Amino acid sequence: MSYRNIEELIKERGLALDHATVQLWTAKYAPLLKEEFRKKHKKNAGCSWRMDETYIKIKGKWCYLYRAVDKEGSTVDFMLSKKRDRTAALKFFKKALGSSGLPTTVTIDKSGANNAALERLNLLFLLSGLCFFTIFIRQLKYLNNIVEQDHRSIKRITRPMLGFKSFAAAEATIAGIELHHMLAKGQMICGSNMPVWEQFYALAG
């Protein structure tokens, strides 16, 4: 669904709101709500992760959305990146560790960059005297079906947008999409019996 689609839906309800205003609101508030949710309201993810990346078009060029879910399908974390390499993967894993703690196992595909990033993390643990924090790295394509299927919920919304005009706009919009997706999956503490719109209001309040 594009910003213009949202504008048309709002007009059908008798309200005048330009799609550019919707875009500005998204850019301003989606990252704030996402951080509020991430820091205070997100349920803990499981300790067995499935990690993968998918493609997002920005200004006619492909960028990479790193994502991880646990074995139950709950979102661990996500990160948009202009590059797909060990540095980007390591940055994502550090972000995920900060939000969701340490996994016992991370399942990835045959990506050498992702494997190298995890090996680097394990080396950092060892050098810090934290060898008991070693992450078991598992490279099995079929076990990553969970995260690949979860990508579809995000791509179903971003694909009709036909790409983003800036990296910042893409980041903000994806933050809102991912937040909605996590709320819909019941990942908000004390939000299991609330519809998604009520959970949004609770975050904004």
GROMACS .gro file of C-alpha atoms in nm:
model
  205
    1MET     CA    1   0.000   0.000   0.000
    2SER     CA    2   0.146   0.337  -0.103
    3TYR     CA    3   0.109   0.672   0.073
    4ARG     CA    4  -0.131   0.776  -0.204
    5ASN     CA    5  -0.344   0.466  -0.135
    6ILE     CA    6  -0.362   0.569   0.231
    7GLU     CA    7  -0.464   0.920   0.126
    8GLU     CA    8  -0.750   0.777  -0.080
    9LEU     CA    9  -0.866   0.553   0.207
   10ILE     CA   10  -0.872   0.852   0.443
   11LYS     CA   11  -1.067   1.059   0.191
   12GLU     CA   12  -1.329   0.782   0.172
   13ARG     CA   13  -1.385   0.843   0.543
   14GLY     CA   14  -1.450   1.211   0.489
   15LEU     CA   15  -1.109   1.342   0.595
   16ALA     CA   16  -0.878   1.560   0.385
   17LEU     CA   17  -0.518   1.448   0.418
   18ASP     CA   18  -0.248   1.472   0.153
   19HIS     CA   19  -0.029   1.166   0.087
   20ALA     CA   20   0.279   1.385   0.142
   21THR     CA   21   0.155   1.455   0.495
   22VAL     CA   22   0.118   1.081   0.557
   23GLN     CA   23   0.477   1.036   0.438
   24LEU     CA   24   0.602   1.313   0.669
   25TRP     CA   25   0.417   1.163   0.966
   26THR     CA   26   0.567   0.823   0.888
   27ALA     CA   27   0.919   0.967   0.865
   28LYS     CA   28   0.877   1.148   1.198
   29TYR     CA   29   0.681   0.906   1.414
   30ALA     CA   30   0.746   0.550   1.289
   31PRO     CA   31   1.110   0.539   1.410
   32LEU     CA   32   1.008   0.687   1.748
   33LEU     CA   33   0.731   0.432   1.799
   34LYS     CA   34   0.961   0.151   1.688
   35GLU     CA   35   1.226   0.251   1.945
   36GLU     CA   36   0.965   0.288   2.220
   37PHE     CA   37   0.841  -0.063   2.141
   38ARG     CA   38   1.192  -0.208   2.111
   39LYS     CA   39   1.315  -0.069   2.444
   40LYS     CA   40   1.010  -0.109   2.668
   41HIS     CA   41   0.734  -0.322   2.520
   42LYS     CA   42   0.882  -0.599   2.302
   43LYS     CA   43   0.860  -0.956   2.431
   44ASN     CA   44   1.188  -1.143   2.453
   45ALA     CA   45   1.270  -1.348   2.145
   46GLY     CA   46   1.374  -1.711   2.164
   47CYS     CA   47   1.739  -1.817   2.166
   48SER     CA   48   1.737  -2.000   1.830
   49TRP     CA   49   1.744  -1.748   1.546
   50ARG     CA   50   1.693  -1.768   1.170
   51MET     CA   51   1.866  -1.482   0.987
   52ASP     CA   52   1.849  -1.377   0.623
   53GLU     CA   53   1.838  -1.064   0.409
   54THR     CA   54   1.598  -0.950   0.139
   55TYR     CA   55   1.613  -0.677  -0.126
   56ILE     CA   56   1.463  -0.327  -0.111
   57LYS     CA   57   1.488  -0.085  -0.405
   58ILE     CA   58   1.595   0.272  -0.319
   59LYS     CA   59   1.645   0.536  -0.591
   60GLY     CA   60   1.662   0.260  -0.850
   61LYS     CA   61   1.931   0.064  -0.666
   62TRP     CA   62   1.901  -0.249  -0.454
   63CYS     CA   63   1.969  -0.223  -0.083
   64TYR     CA   64   1.946  -0.499   0.175
   65LEU     CA   65   1.705  -0.553   0.462
   66TYR     CA   66   1.867  -0.775   0.723
   67ARG     CA   67   1.610  -0.960   0.933
   68ALA     CA   68   1.604  -1.234   1.196
   69VAL     CA   69   1.321  -1.429   1.356
   70ASP     CA   70   1.327  -1.696   1.624
   71LYS     CA   71   1.213  -2.053   1.557
   72GLU     CA   72   0.854  -1.956   1.650
   73GLY     CA   73   0.853  -1.679   1.388
   74SER     CA   74   0.876  -1.382   1.627
   75THR     CA   75   1.085  -1.094   1.492
   76VAL     CA   76   1.424  -1.062   1.661
   77ASP     CA   77   1.538  -0.745   1.483
   78PHE     CA   78   1.586  -0.584   1.141
   79MET     CA   79   1.826  -0.339   0.976
   80LEU     CA   80   1.837  -0.169   0.636
   81SER     CA   81   2.181  -0.151   0.476
   82LYS     CA   82   2.330  -0.012   0.156
   83LYS     CA   83   2.580  -0.296   0.150
   84ARG     CA   84   2.573  -0.671   0.189
   85ASP     CA   85   2.903  -0.776   0.342
   86ARG     CA   86   3.064  -0.890   0.668
   87THR     CA   87   3.067  -0.537   0.812
   88ALA     CA   88   2.694  -0.491   0.751
   89ALA     CA   89   2.611  -0.838   0.886
   90LEU     CA   90   2.822  -0.778   1.198
   91LYS     CA   91   2.647  -0.446   1.257
   92PHE     CA   92   2.311  -0.621   1.230
   93PHE     CA   93   2.406  -0.898   1.473
   94LYS     CA   94   2.534  -0.645   1.728
   95LYS     CA   95   2.205  -0.454   1.696
   96ALA     CA   96   2.008  -0.776   1.742
   97LEU     CA   97   2.215  -0.875   2.046
   98GLY     CA   98   2.141  -0.535   2.198
   99SER     CA   99   1.766  -0.574   2.156
  100SER     CA  100   1.719  -0.947   2.209
  101GLY     CA  101   2.011  -1.085   2.405
  102LEU     CA  102   2.243  -1.369   2.310
  103PRO     CA  103   2.119  -1.659   2.096
  104THR     CA  104   2.247  -2.011   2.142
  105THR     CA  105   2.210  -2.087   1.770
  106VAL     CA  106   2.186  -1.878   1.454
  107THR     CA  107   2.074  -2.047   1.133
  108ILE     CA  108   2.183  -1.880   0.809
  109ASP     CA  109   2.203  -1.975   0.442
  110LYS     CA  110   2.534  -2.032   0.264
  111SER     CA  111   2.630  -1.662   0.281
  112GLY     CA  112   3.000  -1.630   0.351
  113ALA     CA  113   2.956  -1.274   0.482
  114ASN     CA  114   2.700  -1.375   0.745
  115ASN     CA  115   2.911  -1.670   0.855
  116ALA     CA  116   3.220  -1.448   0.880
  117ALA     CA  117   3.029  -1.195   1.092
  118LEU     CA  118   2.918  -1.464   1.338
  119GLU     CA  119   3.269  -1.608   1.355
  120ARG     CA  120   3.397  -1.257   1.429
  121LEU     CA  121   3.145  -1.225   1.712
  122ASN     CA  122   3.256  -1.556   1.860
  123LEU     CA  123   3.619  -1.442   1.838
  124LEU     CA  124   3.531  -1.118   2.018
  125PHE     CA  125   3.362  -1.318   2.294
  126LEU     CA  126   3.671  -1.540   2.326
  127LEU     CA  127   3.912  -1.245   2.338
  128SER     CA  128   3.694  -1.084   2.605
  129GLY     CA  129   3.711  -1.396   2.821
  130LEU     CA  130   3.350  -1.484   2.741
  131CYS     CA  131   3.409  -1.813   2.561
  132PHE     CA  132   3.096  -1.961   2.721
  133PHE     CA  133   2.897  -1.713   2.504
  134THR     CA  134   2.989  -1.894   2.181
  135ILE     CA  135   2.709  -1.890   1.922
  136PHE     CA  136   2.651  -2.216   1.733
  137ILE     CA  137   2.643  -2.134   1.360
  138ARG     CA  138   2.419  -2.353   1.147
  139GLN     CA  139   2.412  -2.317   0.767
  140LEU     CA  140   2.103  -2.502   0.649
  141LYS     CA  141   1.890  -2.348   0.375
  142TYR     CA  142   1.569  -2.539   0.450
  143LEU     CA  143   1.567  -2.433   0.816
  144ASN     CA  144   1.563  -2.072   0.702
  145ASN     CA  145   1.216  -2.113   0.546
  146ILE     CA  146   1.065  -1.944   0.853
  147VAL     CA  147   1.246  -1.614   0.798
  148GLU     CA  148   1.204  -1.631   0.419
  149GLN     CA  149   0.828  -1.672   0.463
  150ASP     CA  150   0.829  -1.386   0.711
  151HIS     CA  151   0.996  -1.163   0.449
  152ARG     CA  152   0.682  -1.197   0.238
  153SER     CA  153   0.471  -1.006   0.490
  154ILE     CA  154   0.708  -0.711   0.453
  155LYS     CA  155   0.755  -0.739   0.075
  156ARG     CA  156   0.380  -0.760   0.021
  157ILE     CA  157   0.360  -0.400   0.145
  158THR     CA  158   0.684  -0.258   0.001
  159ARG     CA  159   0.654  -0.411  -0.348
  160PRO     CA  160   0.356  -0.198  -0.464
  161MET     CA  161   0.549   0.115  -0.357
  162LEU     CA  162   0.784   0.058  -0.654
  163GLY     CA  163   1.090   0.165  -0.461
  164PHE     CA  164   1.180   0.451  -0.227
  165LYS     CA  165   1.318   0.794  -0.313
  166SER     CA  166   1.568   0.807  -0.027
  167PHE     CA  167   1.736   0.577   0.222
  168ALA     CA  168   1.591   0.776   0.514
  169ALA     CA  169   1.237   0.741   0.377
  170ALA     CA  170   1.287   0.368   0.329
  171GLU     CA  171   1.421   0.326   0.685
  172ALA     CA  172   1.128   0.514   0.839
  173THR     CA  173   0.865   0.335   0.633
  174ILE     CA  174   1.014  -0.009   0.699
  175ALA     CA  175   1.030   0.073   1.072
  176GLY     CA  176   0.654   0.132   1.064
  177ILE     CA  177   0.586  -0.181   0.860
  178GLU     CA  178   0.801  -0.400   1.084
  179LEU     CA  179   0.641  -0.252   1.397
  180HIS     CA  180   0.291  -0.326   1.266
  181HIS     CA  181   0.406  -0.679   1.175
  182MET     CA  182   0.542  -0.742   1.526
  183LEU     CA  183   0.224  -0.610   1.689
  184ALA     CA  184   0.014  -0.831   1.461
  185LYS     CA  185   0.224  -1.131   1.569
  186GLY     CA  186   0.150  -1.058   1.935
  187GLN     CA  187   0.500  -0.949   2.032
  188MET     CA  188   0.394  -0.660   2.257
  189ILE     CA  189   0.404  -0.722   2.632
  190CYS     CA  190   0.047  -0.713   2.768
  191GLY     CA  191  -0.084  -0.662   2.415
  192SER     CA  192  -0.204  -1.014   2.333
  193ASN     CA  193  -0.573  -0.933   2.381
  194MET     CA  194  -0.560  -0.595   2.207
  195PRO     CA  195  -0.619  -0.525   1.837
  196VAL     CA  196  -0.322  -0.373   1.655
  197TRP     CA  197  -0.467  -0.019   1.651
  198GLU     CA  198  -0.507  -0.025   2.031
  199GLN     CA  199  -0.147  -0.138   2.069
  200PHE     CA  200  -0.038   0.157   1.852
  201TYR     CA  201  -0.236   0.395   2.073
  202ALA     CA  202  -0.075   0.244   2.383
  203LEU     CA  203   0.272   0.303   2.237
  204ALA     CA  204   0.190   0.659   2.133
  205GLY     CA  205   0.041   0.738   2.474
   0.00000   0.00000   0.00000
